[in-house]
Amino acid sequence: MPGPRGSIRHKIIAPFIVVVLFIGVFGTSVVMRQASNTAAAEFDSSLLRANLLANDHLALLETERLAELRAATDTVGVADAVTAPGHARLDNLLQPIQANAKPARIVMRVLDTGGNELLALPQLWADRAAESSQLDYAANSTVKRVLAGAADGLGDRYVFLATEPAGPMVYWAGPIRGSGGLVVGAVLLGQSLADITQGILQAEAGQDSQSSALAFYAPDGEALISSLPVTPPLPQTVRGLVADRQAVRSMQPLSGHRYGVLFTDWTLRNTQLGYLAVALPADRLETSLNQIKALLILVFVIAALLTLLLGGVLARRISRPIERLVASTRSVAAGDLSHRARVSGRDEIGYLANSFNDMTASLEAKTQALEESYFASMEALARAIDARDPSTFGHSARVAAISLEIADAMRLTPSERQALRRAALLHDIGKIGVDDRILQKAGGLNRTEMVEVREHPLTGYDMLKGLPFLQHSLTGVRHHHERWDGTGYPDRLKGEAIPELVRILSLADVFDAVSSKRPYKARRSFQAASQVIIAGAGTQFDPAVVEAFQQRADAILDLWRMGDRSDPDPAEVVRLQEAG
């Protein structure tokens, strides 16, 4: 991006010369403009921070609701209860999930395959059946997709907005699947937009001394709910800009007060439900600017005779921090959230730099927290998939531990170790799409079953590819079944075309699988499993990784002994190191 034309230092010195000639009149206006820009930038920073907090709250809220929806649809017995006569058992299964969703007050509706409501929780909502009967969920396009078992890149759970007698509701919908994956019904998990708005305002009040206001708009621009004193419809021009992924900021007079308003899209699960407006009162901004203006006039009158002498020094002191701050904003805009602006004073620019640093630190912390939260959710899902079969329980954790031991021998960097660990913990997450009867089958797999099993690396890759912080780990999820000789799957990569961390993960995966008991085989001893690895050097595995495995034999043996296995002869380690 090209820099500004001309030197800001010269632009600052020129007004000081005019101040001397015109007794500070022109200079007052110039400095006032600078102060106004600084104050406006600070105000915009607060407005942006309030908007980011609101969107962060929405993202965390969606994570919580999807977790509760997953618990409702996947609870054992729910599918049978949906198809059974009477709803007492269904009520007993789902009522604890609905009741434990605190502090949020959620509504849970269960529909049959025809879109007819079987159950509504809590009881208060069930008592309103006469009111809600006019709501035809079966006609809702999102509900139709759920009942049809449709799925996209984000899965088979969707979100939609509904207008009900009690007010606007946001629903998360997911299918209830019976045996064979057949959809037998759907669960709608809803929260009123009023409760969502109140939760965001409470969260922002706890982090910002300046109270903000919030408004949600429907796609046609009509206000759904608002904490502003007056909420006019959203103009078409603003909706058009927001639809083009542009945030729109404006100053609006409302009920005798001025508000700064930032309009953005309101999106959940990559679905735009409408528009979001975050507003801050701007009265204090104008008062502060008037006070600054009065003070500047007084200061310039007194300092008029000294401006020429001090102009150069002051210009230097002003321009250098601004240049550093501009450079800092460019670094942060390029994605370096760890960068901090250098604070060289306690004036407005220094305060702006402090505000910039606080904002950047907050963004960095929230980004890391969201990444850890997302990864924890993915890891929990991966562990749950391992736990579907007792013989694979803890498999991903063991593969991660063995992989890190090999990584130590190969001197991987900390960032590479982190990517390897995450890949190992999540490498089998794609098995969520594989039927339990296949995973737990004691005999050999037929051609159809083998094709389904071999889809799990691509399924896992597709599940995770939208998470930027996992980009360095995705190769491990996709390619952990590739072979050194190029006969693996899904992409038949060969030799060094397979990334190094994938070669490590593949070996650790096979070692744990060989040394563990599975429905289709007995477990092998540490020595026998190690010989399988050594024998695969140059065909299935990278010889360098096999050598690193042998170097870390002691540590890997300790890990192996921690599992439910009998200890081998201690001489096995010596024989392993001498093998090959």
Coordinates of C-alpha atoms in Angstrom, one line a residue:
M1 CA 0.0 0.0 0.0
P2 CA 1.6 3.4 -1.0
G3 CA 2.5 5.8 1.8
P4 CA 1.2 9.4 2.1
R5 CA 2.5 12.0 -0.1
G6 CA 4.9 14.6 1.4
S7 CA 6.5 14.7 4.8
I8 CA 4.2 14.9 7.8
R9 CA 7.0 16.8 9.5
H10 CA 6.9 19.6 7.0
K11 CA 3.1 19.6 7.2
I12 CA 3.3 20.2 10.9
I13 CA 6.0 22.9 10.7
A14 CA 4.1 24.9 8.1
P15 CA 1.1 25.5 10.3
F16 CA 3.4 26.7 13.1
I17 CA 4.8 29.4 10.8
V18 CA 1.3 30.5 10.0
V19 CA 0.5 30.6 13.7
V20 CA 3.2 33.2 14.2
L21 CA 1.8 35.3 11.3
F22 CA -1.8 35.0 12.2
I23 CA -1.4 34.8 16.0
G24 CA -2.3 31.1 16.1
V25 CA -5.7 31.4 14.4
F26 CA -4.8 29.1 11.5
G27 CA -2.6 26.9 13.7
T28 CA -5.5 26.4 16.2
S29 CA -7.6 24.9 13.4
V30 CA -4.9 22.7 12.2
V31 CA -4.0 21.3 15.6
M32 CA -7.7 21.0 16.4
R33 CA -8.2 18.9 13.4
Q34 CA -5.3 16.7 14.5
A35 CA -6.8 16.4 18.0
S36 CA -10.2 15.6 16.4
N37 CA -8.7 12.9 14.3
T38 CA -7.0 11.4 17.4
A39 CA -10.1 11.5 19.4
A40 CA -12.1 10.1 16.5
A41 CA -9.6 7.3 16.1
E42 CA -9.9 6.5 19.8
F43 CA -13.7 6.5 19.5
D44 CA -13.5 4.4 16.4
S45 CA -11.2 2.0 18.3
S46 CA -13.7 1.7 21.1
L47 CA -16.5 1.2 18.6
L48 CA -14.5 -1.5 16.7
R49 CA -13.7 -3.2 20.0
A50 CA -17.4 -3.2 21.0
N51 CA -18.2 -4.8 17.6
L52 CA -15.5 -7.4 18.0
L53 CA -16.7 -8.3 21.5
A54 CA -20.2 -8.7 20.2
N55 CA -19.1 -11.0 17.4
D56 CA -16.8 -12.9 19.7
H57 CA -19.8 -13.5 22.0
L58 CA -21.9 -14.7 19.1
A59 CA -19.2 -17.1 18.0
L60 CA -18.9 -18.5 21.6
L61 CA -22.7 -18.7 21.9
E62 CA -22.8 -20.7 18.6
T63 CA -20.2 -23.1 19.9
E64 CA -22.2 -23.7 23.1
R65 CA -25.5 -24.1 21.3
L66 CA -24.0 -26.6 18.8
A67 CA -22.5 -28.6 21.6
E68 CA -25.9 -28.8 23.3
L69 CA -27.6 -29.6 20.0
R70 CA -25.0 -32.4 19.4
A71 CA -25.8 -33.7 22.9
A72 CA -29.5 -33.7 22.2
T73 CA -29.4 -35.5 18.8
D74 CA -26.6 -38.0 19.8
T75 CA -28.0 -39.0 23.2
V76 CA -28.5 -42.8 23.3
G77 CA -32.1 -43.6 23.1
V78 CA -33.4 -40.4 21.6
A79 CA -33.8 -41.9 18.1
D80 CA -35.9 -44.8 19.5
A81 CA -37.9 -42.5 21.7
V82 CA -38.8 -40.3 18.6
T83 CA -40.3 -43.2 16.8
A84 CA -42.0 -44.8 19.9
P85 CA -45.5 -43.9 20.9
G86 CA -45.8 -41.3 23.7
H87 CA -43.3 -38.7 24.6
A88 CA -42.5 -39.4 28.2
R89 CA -39.2 -41.2 27.5
L90 CA -38.2 -38.4 25.0
D91 CA -39.0 -35.8 27.7
N92 CA -36.9 -37.7 30.3
L93 CA -33.9 -37.9 27.9
L94 CA -33.9 -34.3 26.7
Q95 CA -35.1 -32.3 29.7
P96 CA -31.7 -32.5 31.6
I97 CA -29.9 -31.1 28.5
Q98 CA -32.4 -28.2 28.1
A99 CA -32.4 -27.5 31.9
N100 CA -28.6 -27.5 32.2
A101 CA -28.1 -24.9 29.4
K102 CA -27.3 -22.1 31.8
P103 CA -27.2 -19.1 32.0
A104 CA -28.9 -19.2 28.6
R105 CA -32.7 -19.8 28.5
I106 CA -33.1 -22.2 25.5
V107 CA -36.1 -23.7 23.9
M108 CA -35.9 -27.3 22.6
R109 CA -38.3 -28.6 20.0
V110 CA -38.4 -32.2 18.6
L111 CA -39.9 -32.8 15.2
D112 CA -40.8 -36.0 13.4
T113 CA -39.8 -36.6 9.8
G114 CA -43.0 -34.8 8.6
G115 CA -42.0 -31.6 10.5
N116 CA -44.7 -32.1 13.2
E117 CA -43.8 -31.0 16.7
L118 CA -43.5 -34.0 19.1
L119 CA -42.1 -32.2 22.1
A120 CA -41.4 -28.6 23.3
L121 CA -39.2 -27.8 26.3
P122 CA -39.4 -26.2 28.8
Q123 CA -43.0 -26.8 29.9
L124 CA -43.9 -23.1 29.5
W125 CA -43.3 -23.5 25.8
A126 CA -45.3 -26.6 25.7
D127 CA -48.2 -24.7 27.3
R128 CA -48.1 -22.3 24.4
A129 CA -48.9 -25.0 21.8
A130 CA -51.9 -23.1 20.7
E131 CA -49.8 -20.0 19.9
S132 CA -47.0 -21.9 18.2
S133 CA -49.2 -24.2 16.3
Q134 CA -49.5 -21.6 13.6
L135 CA -45.7 -21.9 13.0
D136 CA -45.2 -24.3 10.2
Y137 CA -41.7 -25.7 10.8
A138 CA -42.1 -28.2 8.1
A139 CA -42.3 -25.4 5.5
N140 CA -39.1 -23.9 6.7
S141 CA -36.4 -24.5 4.0
T142 CA -33.7 -25.1 6.7
V143 CA -35.8 -27.6 8.5
K144 CA -36.5 -29.4 5.2
R145 CA -32.7 -29.7 4.6
V146 CA -32.2 -31.1 8.1
L147 CA -35.0 -33.6 7.8
A148 CA -33.7 -34.6 4.4
G149 CA -30.3 -35.4 5.9
A150 CA -28.5 -32.8 3.8
A151 CA -25.0 -31.7 4.8
D152 CA -22.5 -29.2 3.5
G153 CA -18.8 -28.4 4.3
L154 CA -19.7 -27.6 7.9
G155 CA -21.8 -30.7 8.6
D156 CA -25.5 -31.4 8.9
R157 CA -26.4 -28.8 11.5
Y158 CA -27.9 -25.5 10.5
V159 CA -29.1 -22.2 11.9
F160 CA -32.1 -20.1 11.0
L161 CA -34.1 -17.1 12.3
A162 CA -37.8 -17.5 13.1
T163 CA -40.4 -14.9 14.2
E164 CA -42.6 -16.4 16.9
P165 CA -45.3 -14.8 19.2
A166 CA -42.8 -14.4 22.0
G167 CA -40.4 -12.5 19.6
P168 CA -37.6 -13.3 17.2
M169 CA -35.8 -16.6 17.9
V170 CA -32.5 -18.0 16.6
Y171 CA -32.7 -21.8 16.1
W172 CA -29.9 -24.3 15.6
A173 CA -31.3 -27.4 13.9
G174 CA -29.8 -30.9 13.6
P175 CA -31.1 -34.4 12.5
I176 CA -31.8 -37.3 14.8
R177 CA -30.5 -40.4 13.1
G178 CA -31.5 -43.9 13.8
S179 CA -30.0 -47.2 12.8
G180 CA -28.1 -47.1 9.5
G181 CA -27.9 -43.3 9.7
L182 CA -31.6 -42.8 8.7
V183 CA -33.1 -39.5 9.7
V184 CA -36.0 -40.1 12.1
G185 CA -36.6 -36.6 13.3
A186 CA -34.9 -33.3 14.1
V187 CA -34.1 -31.2 17.2
L188 CA -34.5 -27.4 17.1
L189 CA -32.5 -25.6 19.8
G190 CA -33.6 -22.0 20.0
Q191 CA -32.7 -18.9 22.0
S192 CA -34.6 -15.7 21.9
L193 CA -32.9 -12.8 20.2
A194 CA -33.7 -10.7 23.3
D195 CA -31.7 -13.0 25.5
I196 CA -28.8 -13.0 23.0
T197 CA -28.8 -9.2 23.0
Q198 CA -28.9 -9.0 26.8
G199 CA -26.0 -11.5 27.0
I200 CA -23.8 -9.4 24.7
L201 CA -24.6 -6.2 26.5
Q202 CA -23.7 -7.7 29.8
A203 CA -20.4 -9.1 28.4
E204 CA -19.4 -5.7 27.0
A205 CA -20.4 -4.0 30.3
G206 CA -17.9 -6.2 32.1
Q207 CA -15.0 -5.2 29.8
D208 CA -15.7 -1.6 28.8
S209 CA -16.5 1.4 31.0
Q210 CA -18.4 3.0 28.1
S211 CA -21.9 1.6 27.7
S212 CA -22.8 0.4 24.3
A213 CA -26.1 -0.2 22.5
L214 CA -27.0 -3.0 20.2
A215 CA -29.5 -3.6 17.4
F216 CA -30.3 -6.6 15.2
Y217 CA -31.9 -6.2 11.8
A218 CA -33.7 -8.6 9.5
P219 CA -32.4 -9.1 5.9
D220 CA -35.0 -6.5 4.7
G221 CA -33.5 -3.8 7.0
E222 CA -36.4 -3.8 9.6
A223 CA -35.2 -3.8 13.2
L224 CA -35.8 -7.1 15.1
I225 CA -34.6 -6.0 18.5
S226 CA -32.7 -2.9 19.7
S227 CA -31.4 -1.2 22.9
L228 CA -31.1 2.1 21.1
P229 CA -33.6 4.9 22.0
V230 CA -34.8 5.0 18.3
T231 CA -34.2 2.4 15.7
P232 CA -35.0 3.5 12.1
P233 CA -35.0 0.9 9.3
L234 CA -31.6 0.1 7.7
P235 CA -31.3 2.0 4.4
Q236 CA -30.7 0.0 1.2
T237 CA -27.4 1.7 0.6
V238 CA -26.0 0.6 4.0
R239 CA -27.3 -3.0 3.4
G240 CA -25.6 -3.0 0.0
L241 CA -22.3 -2.0 1.5
V242 CA -22.5 -4.5 4.3
A243 CA -23.5 -7.3 1.8
D244 CA -20.2 -6.6 0.1
R245 CA -18.4 -7.4 3.3
Q246 CA -17.8 -3.7 4.2
A247 CA -18.3 -2.4 7.7
V248 CA -20.3 0.9 7.6
R249 CA -19.7 3.6 10.3
S250 CA -21.9 6.6 10.7
M251 CA -22.8 9.3 13.2
Q252 CA -26.5 9.5 13.9
P253 CA -28.7 11.9 16.1
L254 CA -31.1 9.8 18.1
S255 CA -33.5 11.4 20.6
G256 CA -31.4 14.5 21.1
H257 CA -28.1 12.6 21.4
R258 CA -25.4 11.7 18.9
Y259 CA -24.3 8.1 18.5
G260 CA -21.5 6.5 16.5
V261 CA -22.9 3.3 14.9
L262 CA -21.0 0.5 13.2
F263 CA -23.0 -1.7 10.9
T264 CA -21.8 -5.2 10.0
D265 CA -23.3 -8.4 8.8
W266 CA -24.9 -10.8 11.3
T267 CA -23.6 -14.3 10.3
L268 CA -23.8 -17.6 12.1
R269 CA -22.5 -20.8 10.5
N270 CA -21.6 -18.9 7.3
T271 CA -25.3 -18.0 7.0
Q272 CA -26.2 -14.3 7.0
L273 CA -29.2 -13.9 9.2
G274 CA -29.4 -10.1 8.9
Y275 CA -27.4 -7.1 10.1
L276 CA -25.8 -6.1 13.4
A277 CA -25.4 -2.5 14.6
V278 CA -23.2 -1.6 17.6
A279 CA -23.5 2.0 18.9
L280 CA -21.6 4.2 21.4
P281 CA -22.8 7.6 22.6
A282 CA -20.7 10.4 21.1
D283 CA -21.8 13.2 23.3
R284 CA -18.6 12.9 25.4
L285 CA -16.5 12.9 22.3
E286 CA -17.9 16.3 21.3
T287 CA -17.5 17.7 24.8
S288 CA -13.9 16.6 24.9
L289 CA -13.2 18.1 21.5
N290 CA -14.7 21.5 22.7
Q291 CA -12.6 21.4 25.8
I292 CA -9.5 20.6 23.7
K293 CA -10.3 23.5 21.4
A294 CA -10.6 26.0 24.2
L295 CA -7.3 24.8 25.7
L296 CA -5.5 24.9 22.4
I297 CA -6.5 28.6 21.8
L298 CA -5.1 29.5 25.2
V299 CA -1.9 27.6 24.7
F300 CA -1.3 29.0 21.2
V301 CA -1.9 32.6 22.4
I302 CA 0.8 32.1 25.1
A303 CA 3.2 30.1 23.0
A304 CA 2.9 32.1 19.7
L305 CA 6.4 33.7 20.2
L306 CA 8.0 30.3 20.8
T307 CA 6.5 28.4 18.0
L308 CA 9.2 29.1 15.4
L309 CA 11.9 28.0 17.8
L310 CA 10.1 24.9 19.1
G311 CA 8.3 24.0 15.8
G312 CA 11.1 21.8 14.4
V313 CA 11.6 19.9 17.7
L314 CA 7.9 19.4 18.2
A315 CA 7.3 18.3 14.6
R316 CA 10.0 15.7 15.1
R317 CA 8.5 14.5 18.3
I318 CA 5.0 14.3 16.8
S319 CA 6.0 12.8 13.4
R320 CA 8.2 10.0 14.6
P321 CA 5.7 8.3 17.0
I322 CA 3.0 8.6 14.2
E323 CA 5.3 7.0 11.7
R324 CA 6.1 4.2 14.2
L325 CA 2.4 3.8 14.9
V326 CA 1.6 3.6 11.2
A327 CA 4.3 1.0 10.8
S328 CA 2.8 -0.9 13.7
T329 CA -0.7 -0.8 12.2
R330 CA 0.6 -2.2 9.0
S331 CA 2.3 -5.1 10.9
V332 CA -0.9 -5.9 12.7
A333 CA -2.9 -5.6 9.5
A334 CA -0.6 -8.1 7.9
G335 CA -1.4 -10.6 10.7
D336 CA 1.3 -10.1 13.3
L337 CA -0.9 -9.8 16.4
S338 CA 2.2 -10.1 18.7
H339 CA 3.5 -6.8 17.4
R340 CA 3.3 -3.8 19.8
A341 CA 3.6 -0.2 19.0
R342 CA 6.4 1.7 20.8
V343 CA 5.0 4.2 23.3
S344 CA 7.2 7.2 23.5
G345 CA 5.1 9.7 25.4
R346 CA 2.0 10.4 27.4
D347 CA 0.2 12.7 25.0
E348 CA -2.7 11.9 22.7
I349 CA -0.4 10.0 20.4
G350 CA 1.0 8.0 23.2
Y351 CA -2.5 7.4 24.5
L352 CA -3.5 6.2 21.0
A353 CA -0.5 3.9 20.9
N354 CA -1.5 2.5 24.3
S355 CA -5.0 2.0 23.1
F356 CA -3.7 0.4 19.9
N357 CA -1.5 -1.9 22.0
D358 CA -4.4 -2.8 24.3
M359 CA -6.6 -3.5 21.3
T360 CA -4.0 -5.6 19.7
A361 CA -3.3 -7.5 22.9
S362 CA -7.0 -8.1 23.3
L363 CA -7.3 -9.3 19.7
E364 CA -4.3 -11.6 20.2
A365 CA -5.7 -13.1 23.5
K366 CA -9.1 -13.6 22.0
T367 CA -7.7 -15.2 18.9
Q368 CA -5.6 -17.6 20.9
A369 CA -8.5 -18.3 23.3
L370 CA -10.8 -19.0 20.3
E371 CA -8.1 -21.2 18.7
E372 CA -7.6 -23.2 21.9
S373 CA -11.4 -23.4 22.4
Y374 CA -11.9 -24.7 18.8
F375 CA -9.0 -27.1 19.1
A376 CA -10.2 -28.4 22.5
S377 CA -13.6 -29.0 20.9
M378 CA -12.0 -30.9 18.0
E379 CA -9.7 -32.8 20.4
A380 CA -12.7 -33.8 22.5
L381 CA -14.5 -35.0 19.4
A382 CA -11.4 -37.0 18.3
R383 CA -11.2 -38.6 21.8
A384 CA -14.9 -39.4 21.6
I385 CA -14.4 -41.1 18.2
D386 CA -11.5 -43.2 19.7
A387 CA -13.8 -44.1 22.6
R388 CA -16.5 -45.5 20.2
D389 CA -14.4 -48.7 20.2
P390 CA -12.7 -49.8 23.5
S391 CA -9.8 -51.2 21.6
T392 CA -9.0 -47.7 20.1
F393 CA -9.6 -45.7 23.3
G394 CA -6.6 -43.4 23.8
H395 CA -5.2 -44.3 20.4
S396 CA -4.8 -40.6 19.3
A397 CA -3.1 -39.6 22.5
R398 CA -0.6 -42.5 22.3
V399 CA 0.1 -41.7 18.7
A400 CA 0.8 -38.0 19.7
A401 CA 3.2 -39.1 22.5
I402 CA 5.1 -41.5 20.2
S403 CA 5.3 -38.9 17.5
L404 CA 6.8 -36.3 19.8
E405 CA 9.4 -38.8 20.9
I406 CA 10.5 -39.3 17.3
A407 CA 10.3 -35.6 16.7
D408 CA 12.9 -35.1 19.5
A409 CA 15.3 -37.4 17.7
M410 CA 14.7 -35.5 14.5
R411 CA 15.2 -32.1 16.2
L412 CA 11.9 -30.6 15.0
T413 CA 11.3 -27.0 16.0
P414 CA 8.7 -26.0 18.7
S415 CA 6.2 -24.9 16.0
E416 CA 6.7 -28.1 14.0
R417 CA 6.2 -30.1 17.2
Q418 CA 2.9 -28.3 17.9
A419 CA 1.7 -28.9 14.4
L420 CA 2.7 -32.6 14.7
R421 CA 0.9 -33.0 18.1
R422 CA -2.3 -31.4 16.8
A423 CA -2.2 -33.5 13.7
A424 CA -1.7 -36.7 15.8
L425 CA -4.6 -35.9 18.1
L426 CA -7.0 -35.1 15.3
H427 CA -5.7 -37.6 12.6
D428 CA -8.7 -40.0 12.9
I429 CA -11.4 -37.3 13.4
G430 CA -12.8 -38.2 10.0
K431 CA -13.9 -41.6 11.4
I432 CA -16.9 -39.7 12.7
G433 CA -18.4 -40.5 9.3
V434 CA -17.6 -44.3 9.5
D435 CA -20.3 -46.6 10.8
D436 CA -19.6 -48.3 14.2
R437 CA -20.3 -51.8 12.7
I438 CA -17.4 -51.3 10.3
L439 CA -15.0 -49.9 12.9
Q440 CA -15.8 -52.8 15.3
K441 CA -16.0 -55.5 12.7
A442 CA -14.0 -58.6 13.8
G443 CA -13.4 -60.0 10.3
G444 CA -12.0 -58.5 7.1
L445 CA -13.7 -55.7 5.4
N446 CA -15.5 -56.0 2.0
R447 CA -14.8 -53.7 -0.9
T448 CA -17.6 -51.3 0.0
E449 CA -16.6 -51.1 3.7
M450 CA -12.9 -50.6 2.7
V451 CA -13.9 -47.7 0.5
E452 CA -15.9 -46.1 3.3
V453 CA -13.0 -46.5 5.8
R454 CA -10.5 -45.0 3.3
E455 CA -12.7 -41.9 3.1
H456 CA -11.9 -40.9 6.7
P457 CA -8.7 -38.9 5.9
L458 CA -10.6 -36.7 3.4
T459 CA -13.6 -36.4 5.7
G460 CA -11.3 -35.2 8.5
Y461 CA -9.5 -32.8 6.2
D462 CA -12.8 -31.3 5.0
M463 CA -14.0 -30.9 8.6
L464 CA -10.9 -28.9 9.6
K465 CA -9.7 -27.0 6.6
G466 CA -11.8 -23.9 7.5
L467 CA -9.8 -23.4 10.7
P468 CA -6.7 -21.2 9.9
F469 CA -4.7 -22.1 13.0
L470 CA -4.8 -25.8 12.0
Q471 CA -3.4 -25.2 8.5
H472 CA 0.0 -26.7 9.3
S473 CA -1.6 -29.8 10.8
L474 CA -4.0 -30.6 8.0
T475 CA -1.4 -32.5 6.0
G476 CA -1.2 -35.0 8.8
V477 CA -4.9 -35.5 8.9
R478 CA -5.2 -36.0 5.1
H479 CA -2.0 -38.0 4.4
H480 CA -1.4 -40.2 7.5
H481 CA -2.1 -43.3 5.4
E482 CA 0.3 -42.4 2.6
R483 CA 3.3 -44.8 2.1
W484 CA 7.0 -44.1 1.3
D485 CA 6.7 -46.2 -1.8
G486 CA 3.7 -44.3 -3.1
T487 CA 1.1 -47.1 -2.6
G488 CA -0.9 -45.4 0.2
Y489 CA -4.0 -43.3 0.1
P490 CA -5.8 -40.9 -0.6
D491 CA -3.3 -39.1 -2.9
R492 CA -0.6 -41.8 -3.4
L493 CA 2.2 -39.4 -2.4
K494 CA 5.7 -40.9 -2.6
G495 CA 9.0 -40.4 -0.8
E496 CA 9.8 -36.8 0.1
A497 CA 6.6 -35.6 -1.5
I498 CA 5.1 -36.7 1.9
P499 CA 5.7 -33.9 4.4
E500 CA 8.1 -34.8 7.2
L501 CA 5.6 -34.5 10.1
V502 CA 3.3 -36.8 8.1
R503 CA 6.0 -39.5 7.8
I504 CA 6.5 -39.4 11.6
L505 CA 2.7 -39.5 12.3
S506 CA 2.3 -42.4 9.9
L507 CA 4.9 -44.5 11.6
A508 CA 3.5 -43.8 15.1
D509 CA 0.0 -44.6 14.0
V510 CA 1.0 -48.0 12.6
F511 CA 3.1 -48.8 15.6
D512 CA 0.3 -48.2 18.1
A513 CA -2.2 -50.0 15.8
V514 CA 0.1 -53.1 15.6
S515 CA 0.9 -53.1 19.3
S516 CA -2.8 -52.7 20.4
K517 CA -5.6 -55.2 20.5
R518 CA -8.2 -54.7 17.8
P519 CA -11.5 -56.5 17.0
Y520 CA -9.8 -58.1 14.0
K521 CA -6.4 -59.0 15.6
A522 CA -4.6 -59.8 18.8
R523 CA -2.0 -57.3 20.2
R524 CA 1.7 -57.9 19.5
S525 CA 4.6 -57.5 21.9
F526 CA 6.8 -54.4 21.8
Q527 CA 9.5 -56.4 20.0
A528 CA 7.2 -57.8 17.4
A529 CA 5.6 -54.4 16.7
S530 CA 9.0 -52.8 16.5
Q531 CA 10.2 -55.4 13.9
V532 CA 7.1 -54.5 11.8
I533 CA 8.3 -50.9 11.8
I534 CA 11.9 -51.8 11.0
A535 CA 10.8 -54.2 8.2
G536 CA 8.8 -51.4 6.6
A537 CA 11.7 -49.0 6.2
G538 CA 12.0 -48.0 2.6
T539 CA 8.6 -49.3 1.6
Q540 CA 6.0 -48.1 4.1
F541 CA 8.1 -45.7 6.1
D542 CA 10.9 -43.2 5.6
P543 CA 14.1 -44.9 6.6
A544 CA 15.2 -41.7 8.5
V545 CA 12.1 -41.8 10.6
V546 CA 12.6 -45.5 11.3
E547 CA 16.1 -44.7 12.5
A548 CA 14.8 -41.9 14.8
F549 CA 12.2 -44.5 16.1
Q550 CA 15.1 -46.8 17.0
Q551 CA 17.0 -44.0 18.7
R552 CA 14.1 -43.2 21.0
A553 CA 13.3 -46.9 21.7
D554 CA 13.8 -46.5 25.5
A555 CA 11.3 -43.6 25.7
I556 CA 8.8 -45.3 23.4
L557 CA 9.1 -48.5 25.4
D558 CA 8.2 -46.5 28.6
L559 CA 5.2 -45.2 26.8
W560 CA 4.2 -48.7 25.6
R561 CA 4.5 -50.0 29.2
M562 CA 2.1 -47.4 30.4
G563 CA -0.7 -49.0 28.4
D564 CA -2.5 -52.2 29.3
R565 CA 0.2 -54.5 28.0
S566 CA 2.6 -57.0 29.5
D567 CA 6.2 -55.8 29.9
P568 CA 8.7 -57.4 27.5
D569 CA 12.1 -58.6 28.2
P570 CA 14.4 -55.6 28.9
A571 CA 16.8 -57.0 26.3
E572 CA 14.2 -56.1 23.6
V573 CA 15.4 -52.5 23.6
V574 CA 19.0 -53.5 23.0
R575 CA 18.0 -55.9 20.2
L576 CA 15.9 -53.1 18.6
Q577 CA 18.8 -50.7 18.6
E578 CA 21.0 -53.3 17.1
A579 CA 18.4 -54.4 14.5
G580 CA 18.6 -53.3 10.8

